[in-house]
PDB file of C-alpha atoms in Angstrom:
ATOM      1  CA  UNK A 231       0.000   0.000   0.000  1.00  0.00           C
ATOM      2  CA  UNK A 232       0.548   3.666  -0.139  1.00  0.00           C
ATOM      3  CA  UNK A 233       3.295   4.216   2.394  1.00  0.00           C
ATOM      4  CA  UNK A 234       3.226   8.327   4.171  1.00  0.00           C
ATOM      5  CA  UNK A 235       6.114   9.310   6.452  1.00  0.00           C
ATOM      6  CA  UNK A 236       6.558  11.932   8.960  1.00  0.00           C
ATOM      7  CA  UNK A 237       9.447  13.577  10.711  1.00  0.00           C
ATOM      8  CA  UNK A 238      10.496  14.319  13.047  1.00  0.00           C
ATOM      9  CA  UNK A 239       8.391  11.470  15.128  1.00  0.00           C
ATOM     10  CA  UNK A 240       8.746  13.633  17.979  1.00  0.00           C
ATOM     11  CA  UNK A 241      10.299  16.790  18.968  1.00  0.00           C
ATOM     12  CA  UNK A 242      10.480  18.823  22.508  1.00  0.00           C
ATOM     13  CA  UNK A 243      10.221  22.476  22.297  1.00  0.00           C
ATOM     14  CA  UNK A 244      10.661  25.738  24.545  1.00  0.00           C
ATOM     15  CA  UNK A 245       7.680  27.911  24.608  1.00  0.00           C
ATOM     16  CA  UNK A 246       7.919  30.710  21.577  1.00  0.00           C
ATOM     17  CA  UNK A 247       9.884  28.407  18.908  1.00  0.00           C
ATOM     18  CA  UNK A 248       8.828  27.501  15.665  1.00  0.00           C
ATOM     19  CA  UNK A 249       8.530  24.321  14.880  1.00  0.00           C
ATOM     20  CA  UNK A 250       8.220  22.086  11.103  1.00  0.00           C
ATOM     21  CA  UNK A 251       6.989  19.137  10.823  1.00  0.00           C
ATOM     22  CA  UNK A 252       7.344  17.168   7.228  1.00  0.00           C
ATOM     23  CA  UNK A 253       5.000  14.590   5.864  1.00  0.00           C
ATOM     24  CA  UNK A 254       6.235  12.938   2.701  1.00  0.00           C
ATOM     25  CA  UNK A 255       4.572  10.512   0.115  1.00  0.00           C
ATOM     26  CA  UNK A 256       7.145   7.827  -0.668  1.00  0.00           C
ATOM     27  CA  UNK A 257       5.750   5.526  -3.537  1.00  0.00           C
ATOM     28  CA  UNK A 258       2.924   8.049  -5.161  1.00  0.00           C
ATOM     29  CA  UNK A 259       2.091  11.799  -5.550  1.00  0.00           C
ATOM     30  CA  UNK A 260      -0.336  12.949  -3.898  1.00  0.00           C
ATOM     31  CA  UNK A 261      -2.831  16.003  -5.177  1.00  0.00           C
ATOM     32  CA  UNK A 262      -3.478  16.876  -1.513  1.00  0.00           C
ATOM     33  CA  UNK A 263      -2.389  16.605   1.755  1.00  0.00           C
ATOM     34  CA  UNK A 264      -4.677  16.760   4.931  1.00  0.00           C
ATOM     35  CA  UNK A 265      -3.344  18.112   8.543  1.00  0.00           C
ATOM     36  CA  UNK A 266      -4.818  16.349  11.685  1.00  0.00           C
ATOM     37  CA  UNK A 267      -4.484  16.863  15.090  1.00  0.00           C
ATOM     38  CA  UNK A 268      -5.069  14.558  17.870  1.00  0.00           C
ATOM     39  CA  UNK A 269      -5.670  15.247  21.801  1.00  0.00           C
ATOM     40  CA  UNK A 270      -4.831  12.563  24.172  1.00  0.00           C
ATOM     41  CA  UNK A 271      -7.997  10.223  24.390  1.00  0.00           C
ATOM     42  CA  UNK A 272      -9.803  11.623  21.717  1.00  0.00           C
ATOM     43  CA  UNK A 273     -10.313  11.446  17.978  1.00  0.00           C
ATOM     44  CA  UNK A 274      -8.750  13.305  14.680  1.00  0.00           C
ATOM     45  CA  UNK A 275      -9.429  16.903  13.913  1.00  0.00           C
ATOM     46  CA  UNK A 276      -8.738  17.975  10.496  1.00  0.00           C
ATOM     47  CA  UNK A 277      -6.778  21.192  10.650  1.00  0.00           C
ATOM     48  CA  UNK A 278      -6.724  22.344   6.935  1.00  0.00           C
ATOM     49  CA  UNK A 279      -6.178  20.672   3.561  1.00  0.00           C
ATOM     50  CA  UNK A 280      -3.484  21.395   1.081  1.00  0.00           C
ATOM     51  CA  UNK A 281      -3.183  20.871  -2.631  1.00  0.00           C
ATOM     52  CA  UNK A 282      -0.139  21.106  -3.988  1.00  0.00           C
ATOM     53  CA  UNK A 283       0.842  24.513  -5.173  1.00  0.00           C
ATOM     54  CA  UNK A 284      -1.816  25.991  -3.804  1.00  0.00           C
ATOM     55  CA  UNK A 285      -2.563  27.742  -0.171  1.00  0.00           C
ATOM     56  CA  UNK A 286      -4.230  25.601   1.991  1.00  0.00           C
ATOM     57  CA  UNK A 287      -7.611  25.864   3.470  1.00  0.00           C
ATOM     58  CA  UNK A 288      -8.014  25.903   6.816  1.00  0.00           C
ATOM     59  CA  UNK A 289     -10.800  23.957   9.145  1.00  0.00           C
ATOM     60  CA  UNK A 290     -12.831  27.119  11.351  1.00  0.00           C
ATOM     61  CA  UNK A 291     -11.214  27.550  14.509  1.00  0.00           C
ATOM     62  CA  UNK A 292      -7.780  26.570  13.153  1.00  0.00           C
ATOM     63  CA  UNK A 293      -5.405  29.552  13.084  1.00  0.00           C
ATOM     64  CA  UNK A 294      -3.503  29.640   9.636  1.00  0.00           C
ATOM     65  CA  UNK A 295      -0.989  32.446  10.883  1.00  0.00           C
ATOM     66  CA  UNK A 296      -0.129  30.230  13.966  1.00  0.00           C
ATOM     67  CA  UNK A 297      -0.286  26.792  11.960  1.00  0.00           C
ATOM     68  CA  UNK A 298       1.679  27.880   8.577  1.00  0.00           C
ATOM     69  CA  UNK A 299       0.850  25.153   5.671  1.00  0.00           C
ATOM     70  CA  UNK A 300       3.386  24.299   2.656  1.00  0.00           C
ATOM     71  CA  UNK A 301       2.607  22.134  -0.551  1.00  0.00           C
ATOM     72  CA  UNK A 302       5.335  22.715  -2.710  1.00  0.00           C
ATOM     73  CA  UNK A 303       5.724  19.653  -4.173  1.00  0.00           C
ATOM     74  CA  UNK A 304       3.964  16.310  -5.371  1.00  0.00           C
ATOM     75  CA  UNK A 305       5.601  14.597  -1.952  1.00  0.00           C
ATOM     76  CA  UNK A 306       5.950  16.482   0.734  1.00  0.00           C
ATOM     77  CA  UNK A 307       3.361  19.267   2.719  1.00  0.00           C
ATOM     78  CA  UNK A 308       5.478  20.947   5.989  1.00  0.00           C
ATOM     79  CA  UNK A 309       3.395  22.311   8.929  1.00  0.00           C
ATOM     80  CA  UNK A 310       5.136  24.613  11.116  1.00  0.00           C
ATOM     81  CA  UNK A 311       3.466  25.543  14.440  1.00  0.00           C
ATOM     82  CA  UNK A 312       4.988  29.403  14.922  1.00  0.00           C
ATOM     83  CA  UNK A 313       5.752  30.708  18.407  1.00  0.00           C
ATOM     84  CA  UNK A 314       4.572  27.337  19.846  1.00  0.00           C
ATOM     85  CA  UNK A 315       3.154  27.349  23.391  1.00  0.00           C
ATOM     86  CA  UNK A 316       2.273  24.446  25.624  1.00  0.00           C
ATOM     87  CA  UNK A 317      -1.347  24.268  24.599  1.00  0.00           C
ATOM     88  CA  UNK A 318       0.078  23.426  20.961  1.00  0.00           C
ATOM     89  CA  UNK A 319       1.645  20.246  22.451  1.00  0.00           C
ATOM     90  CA  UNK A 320      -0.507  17.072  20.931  1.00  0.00           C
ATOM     91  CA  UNK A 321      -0.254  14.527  18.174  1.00  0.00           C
ATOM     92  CA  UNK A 322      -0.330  15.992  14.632  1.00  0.00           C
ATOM     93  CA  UNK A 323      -0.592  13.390  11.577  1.00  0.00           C
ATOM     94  CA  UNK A 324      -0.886  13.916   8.430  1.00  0.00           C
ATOM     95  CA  UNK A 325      -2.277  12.328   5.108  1.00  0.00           C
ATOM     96  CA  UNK A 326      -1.948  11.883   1.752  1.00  0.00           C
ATOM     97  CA  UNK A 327      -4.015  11.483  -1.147  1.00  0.00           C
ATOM     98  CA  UNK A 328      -3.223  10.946  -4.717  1.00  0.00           C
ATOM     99  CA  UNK A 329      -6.532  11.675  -6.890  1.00  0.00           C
ATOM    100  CA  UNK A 330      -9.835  12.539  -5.566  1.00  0.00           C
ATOM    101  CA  UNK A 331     -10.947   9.023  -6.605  1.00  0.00           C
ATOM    102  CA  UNK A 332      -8.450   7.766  -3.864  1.00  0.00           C
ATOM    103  CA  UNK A 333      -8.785   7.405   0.555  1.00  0.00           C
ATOM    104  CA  UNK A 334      -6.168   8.784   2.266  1.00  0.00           C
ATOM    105  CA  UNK A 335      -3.515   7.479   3.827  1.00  0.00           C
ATOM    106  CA  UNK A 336      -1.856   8.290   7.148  1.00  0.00           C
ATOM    107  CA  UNK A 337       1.766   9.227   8.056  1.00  0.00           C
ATOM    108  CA  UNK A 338       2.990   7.902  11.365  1.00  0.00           C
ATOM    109  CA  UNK A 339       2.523  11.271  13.367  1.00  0.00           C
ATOM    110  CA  UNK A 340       4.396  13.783  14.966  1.00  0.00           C
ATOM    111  CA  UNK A 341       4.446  13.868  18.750  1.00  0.00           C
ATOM    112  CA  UNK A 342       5.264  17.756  19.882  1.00  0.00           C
ATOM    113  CA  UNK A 343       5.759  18.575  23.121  1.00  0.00           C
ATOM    114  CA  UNK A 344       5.877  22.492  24.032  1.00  0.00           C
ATOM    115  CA  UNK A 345       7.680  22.955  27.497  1.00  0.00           C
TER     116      UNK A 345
ATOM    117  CA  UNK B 203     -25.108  17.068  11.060  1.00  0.00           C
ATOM    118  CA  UNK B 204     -22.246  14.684   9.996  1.00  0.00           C
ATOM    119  CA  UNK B 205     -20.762  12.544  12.886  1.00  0.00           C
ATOM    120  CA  UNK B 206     -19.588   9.259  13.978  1.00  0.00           C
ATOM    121  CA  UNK B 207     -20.802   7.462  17.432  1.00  0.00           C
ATOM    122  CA  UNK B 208     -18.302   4.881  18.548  1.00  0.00           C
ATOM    123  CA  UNK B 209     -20.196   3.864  22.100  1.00  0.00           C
ATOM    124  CA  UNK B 210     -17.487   1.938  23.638  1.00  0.00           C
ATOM    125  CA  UNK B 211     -15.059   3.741  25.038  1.00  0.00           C
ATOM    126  CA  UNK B 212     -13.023   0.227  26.059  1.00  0.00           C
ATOM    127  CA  UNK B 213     -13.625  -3.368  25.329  1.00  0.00           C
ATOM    128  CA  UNK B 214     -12.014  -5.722  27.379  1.00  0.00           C
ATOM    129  CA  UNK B 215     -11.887  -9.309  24.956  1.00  0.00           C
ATOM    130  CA  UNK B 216      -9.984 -12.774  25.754  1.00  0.00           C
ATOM    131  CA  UNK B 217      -7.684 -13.536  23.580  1.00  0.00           C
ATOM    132  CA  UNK B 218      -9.220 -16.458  21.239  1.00  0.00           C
ATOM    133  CA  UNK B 219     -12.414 -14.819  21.977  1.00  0.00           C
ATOM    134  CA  UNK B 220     -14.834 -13.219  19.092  1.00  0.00           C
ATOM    135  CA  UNK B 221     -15.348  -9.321  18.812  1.00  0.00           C
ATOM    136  CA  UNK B 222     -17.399  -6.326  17.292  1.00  0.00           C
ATOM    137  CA  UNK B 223     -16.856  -2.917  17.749  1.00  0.00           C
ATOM    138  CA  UNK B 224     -19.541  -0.585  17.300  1.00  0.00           C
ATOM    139  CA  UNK B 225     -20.161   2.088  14.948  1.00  0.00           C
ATOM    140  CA  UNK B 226     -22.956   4.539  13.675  1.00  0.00           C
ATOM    141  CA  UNK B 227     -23.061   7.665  11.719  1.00  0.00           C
ATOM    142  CA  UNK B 228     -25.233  10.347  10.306  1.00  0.00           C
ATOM    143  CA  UNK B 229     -24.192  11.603   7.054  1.00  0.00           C
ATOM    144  CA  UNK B 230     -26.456  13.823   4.218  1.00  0.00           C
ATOM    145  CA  UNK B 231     -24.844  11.867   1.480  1.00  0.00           C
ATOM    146  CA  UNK B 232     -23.799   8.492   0.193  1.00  0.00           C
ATOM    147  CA  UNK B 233     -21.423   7.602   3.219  1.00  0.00           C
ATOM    148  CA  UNK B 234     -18.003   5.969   2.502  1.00  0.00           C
ATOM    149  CA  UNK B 235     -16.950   4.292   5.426  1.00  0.00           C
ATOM    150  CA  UNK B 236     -13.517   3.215   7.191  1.00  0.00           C
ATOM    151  CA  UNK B 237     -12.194   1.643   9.948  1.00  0.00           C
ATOM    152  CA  UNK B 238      -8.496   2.479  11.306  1.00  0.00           C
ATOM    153  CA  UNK B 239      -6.333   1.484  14.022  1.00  0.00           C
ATOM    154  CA  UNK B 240      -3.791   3.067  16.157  1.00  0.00           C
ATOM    155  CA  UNK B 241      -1.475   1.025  18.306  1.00  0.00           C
ATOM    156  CA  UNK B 242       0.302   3.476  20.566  1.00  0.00           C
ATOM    157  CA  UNK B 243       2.499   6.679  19.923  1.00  0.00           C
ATOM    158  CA  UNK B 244       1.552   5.649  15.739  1.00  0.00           C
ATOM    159  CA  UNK B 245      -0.026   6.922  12.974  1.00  0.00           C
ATOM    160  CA  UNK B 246      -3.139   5.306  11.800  1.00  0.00           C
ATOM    161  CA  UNK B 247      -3.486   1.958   9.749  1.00  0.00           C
ATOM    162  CA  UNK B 248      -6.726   1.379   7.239  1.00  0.00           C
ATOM    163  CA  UNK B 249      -7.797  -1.423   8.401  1.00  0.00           C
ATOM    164  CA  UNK B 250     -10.747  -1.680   5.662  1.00  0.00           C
ATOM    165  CA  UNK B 251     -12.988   0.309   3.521  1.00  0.00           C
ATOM    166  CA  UNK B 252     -16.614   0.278   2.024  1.00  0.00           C
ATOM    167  CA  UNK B 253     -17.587   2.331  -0.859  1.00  0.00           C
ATOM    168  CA  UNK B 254     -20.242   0.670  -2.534  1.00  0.00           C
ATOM    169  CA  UNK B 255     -21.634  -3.065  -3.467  1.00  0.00           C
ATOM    170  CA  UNK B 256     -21.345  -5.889  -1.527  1.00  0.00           C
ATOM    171  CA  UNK B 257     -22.219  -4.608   2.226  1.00  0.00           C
ATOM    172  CA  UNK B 258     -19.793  -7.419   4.017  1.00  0.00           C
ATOM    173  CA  UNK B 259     -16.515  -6.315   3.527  1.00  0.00           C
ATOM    174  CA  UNK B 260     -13.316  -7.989   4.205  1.00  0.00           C
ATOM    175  CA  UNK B 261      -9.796  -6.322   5.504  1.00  0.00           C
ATOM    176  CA  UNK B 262      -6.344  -6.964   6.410  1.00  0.00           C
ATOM    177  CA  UNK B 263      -5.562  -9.163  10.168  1.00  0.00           C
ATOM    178  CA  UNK B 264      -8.823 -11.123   9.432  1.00  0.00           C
ATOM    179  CA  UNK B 265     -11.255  -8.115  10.136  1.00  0.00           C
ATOM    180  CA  UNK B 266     -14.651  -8.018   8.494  1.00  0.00           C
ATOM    181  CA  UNK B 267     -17.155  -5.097   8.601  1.00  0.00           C
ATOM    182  CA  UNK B 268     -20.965  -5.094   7.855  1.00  0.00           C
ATOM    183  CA  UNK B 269     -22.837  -1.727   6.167  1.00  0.00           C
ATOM    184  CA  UNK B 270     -26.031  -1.727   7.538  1.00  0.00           C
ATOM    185  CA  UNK B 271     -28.090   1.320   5.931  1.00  0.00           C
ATOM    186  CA  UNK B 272     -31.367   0.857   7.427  1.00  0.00           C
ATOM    187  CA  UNK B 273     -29.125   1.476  10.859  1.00  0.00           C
ATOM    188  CA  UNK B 274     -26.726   3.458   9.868  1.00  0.00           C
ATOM    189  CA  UNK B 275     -24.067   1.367  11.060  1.00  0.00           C
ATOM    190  CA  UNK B 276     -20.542   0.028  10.002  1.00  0.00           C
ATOM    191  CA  UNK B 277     -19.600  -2.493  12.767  1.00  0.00           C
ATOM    192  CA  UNK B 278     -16.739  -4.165  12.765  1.00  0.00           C
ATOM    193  CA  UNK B 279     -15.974  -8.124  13.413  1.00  0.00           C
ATOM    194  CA  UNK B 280     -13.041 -10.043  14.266  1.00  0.00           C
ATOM    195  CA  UNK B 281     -14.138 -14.448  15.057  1.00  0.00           C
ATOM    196  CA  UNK B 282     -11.072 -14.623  16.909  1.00  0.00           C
ATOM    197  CA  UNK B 283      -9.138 -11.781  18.362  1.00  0.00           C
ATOM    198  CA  UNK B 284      -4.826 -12.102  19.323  1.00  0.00           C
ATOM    199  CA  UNK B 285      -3.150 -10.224  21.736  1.00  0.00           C
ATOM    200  CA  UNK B 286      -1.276  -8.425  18.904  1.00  0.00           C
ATOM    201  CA  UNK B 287      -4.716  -6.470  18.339  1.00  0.00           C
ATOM    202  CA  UNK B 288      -4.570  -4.138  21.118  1.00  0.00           C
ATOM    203  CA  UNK B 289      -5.093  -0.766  20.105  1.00  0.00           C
ATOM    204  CA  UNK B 290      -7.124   2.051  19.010  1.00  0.00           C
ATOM    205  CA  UNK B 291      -9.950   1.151  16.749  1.00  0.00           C
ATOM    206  CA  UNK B 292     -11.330   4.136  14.977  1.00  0.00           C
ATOM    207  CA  UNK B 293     -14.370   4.461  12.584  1.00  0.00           C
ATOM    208  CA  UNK B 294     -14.622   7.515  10.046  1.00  0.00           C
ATOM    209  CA  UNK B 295     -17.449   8.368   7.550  1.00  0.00           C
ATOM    210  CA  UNK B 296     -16.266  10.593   4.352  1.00  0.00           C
ATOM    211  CA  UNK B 297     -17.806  11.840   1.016  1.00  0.00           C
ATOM    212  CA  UNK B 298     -16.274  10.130  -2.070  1.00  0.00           C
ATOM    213  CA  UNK B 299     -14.748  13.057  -3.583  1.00  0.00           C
ATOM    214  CA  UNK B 300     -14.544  15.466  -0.481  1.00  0.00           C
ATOM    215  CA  UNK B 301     -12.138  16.015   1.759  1.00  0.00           C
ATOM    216  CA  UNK B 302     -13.508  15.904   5.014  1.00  0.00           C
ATOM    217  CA  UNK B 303     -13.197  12.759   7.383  1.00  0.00           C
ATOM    218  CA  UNK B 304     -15.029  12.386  10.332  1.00  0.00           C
ATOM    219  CA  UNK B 305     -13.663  10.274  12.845  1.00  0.00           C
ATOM    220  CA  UNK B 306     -15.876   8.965  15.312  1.00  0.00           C
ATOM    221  CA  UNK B 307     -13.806   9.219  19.481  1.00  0.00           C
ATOM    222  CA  UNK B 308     -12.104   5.464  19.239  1.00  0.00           C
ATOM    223  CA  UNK B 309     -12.575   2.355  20.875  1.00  0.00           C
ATOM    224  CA  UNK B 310      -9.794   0.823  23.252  1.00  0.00           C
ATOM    225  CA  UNK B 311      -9.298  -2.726  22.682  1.00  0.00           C
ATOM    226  CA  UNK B 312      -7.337  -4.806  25.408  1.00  0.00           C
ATOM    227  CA  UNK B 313      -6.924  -8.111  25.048  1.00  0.00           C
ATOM    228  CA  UNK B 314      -6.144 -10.295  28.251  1.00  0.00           C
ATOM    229  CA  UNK B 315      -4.544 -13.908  27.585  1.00  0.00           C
TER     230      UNK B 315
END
């Protein structure tokens, strides 16, 4: 199957850094990428969807200054979580698709903790 | 409104033993239905997928999953369940050419020997 990687698998930040996370499609190119986030016990949260070479669009509540979005390429979307403060730390994972006509598939995720 | 209900929070199964994890969902269009799971600190799997025609559909470690319309359900069935399936079981409704997924809260599967 489709095969999506993430890194870094987890990084540990000081409050007010910037932080990027890559998610990479290894064996296909996908159209568009989707940015989740996941709290501790609970269930995915689409952030905002990207197509490549194009600006993303961003879920409602999901702040696209704080949570910057790049698709500049066929394989690989970054999300970089500016000025990060502890309330940012949670499990982000992203996905890929390649058409429309295809599911997604998930990377691994991105464990960020904000200290 | 589109949403997913996964009741059980945590199922508790012996190893050997049979199991079905619950799922229902309200959706305004033609659903498309998955099942994932997450073993811990990982990414999500697809464990199987139903988009259209025959209602019982098969996936990968031996898990089946039934479409029932009338109930707008998608539960998922394993006959005999191994310790190696412990983990996060989640069920997500989508539109066929959208984007949006919606993931229903997870189920906890622990399996005692």
């Amino acid at each position: 199957g489709a095969v999506v990687s993430q890194h870094p698998s987890r990084v540990i930040c000081k409050s007010g850094t910037s932080v990027k996370i890559e998610c990479r499609s290894l064996d296909f190119q996908a159209t568009t990428m989707f940015w989740y986030r996941q709290f501790p016990k609970q269930s995915l949260m689409l952030m905002a969807t990207s197509n490549e070479g194009s600006k993303a669009t961003y879920e409602q509540g999901v702040e696209k200054d704080k949570f910057l979005i790049n698709h500049a390429s066929l394989t690989l979307s970054t999300l970089t979580v500016t000025s990060a403060h502890p309330e940012d730390s949670s499990f982000y994972i992203c996905s890929a698709r390649a058409t429309v006509q295809e599911t997604q598939y998930f990377g691994p995720g991105t464990r960020l903790l904000v200290l | 409104a589109q949403s997913v209900t996964q009741p059980d929070i945590h199922i508790t199964v012996s190893e050997g033993a049979s199991l079905e994890l619950r799922c229902n969902y309200s959706y305004g269009a033609t659903p498309y239905l998955f099942w994932y799971v997450q073993s811990p600190g990982q990414g999500l799997q697809l464990l199987l997928k139903y988009f259209s025609g025959d209602t019982l559909v098969q996936g990968i470690k031996g898990f089946e999953a039934e479409f029932k319309r009338s109930q707008s359900s998608f539960n998922l069935r394993k006959p005999s369940v191994h310790w190696s399936d412990a983990a996060e079981y989640f069920c997500a409704v989508g539109a066929y050419t959208g984007n949006q997924f919606y993931f229903g809260t997870g189920t906890s599967l622990t399996v005692i020997p």
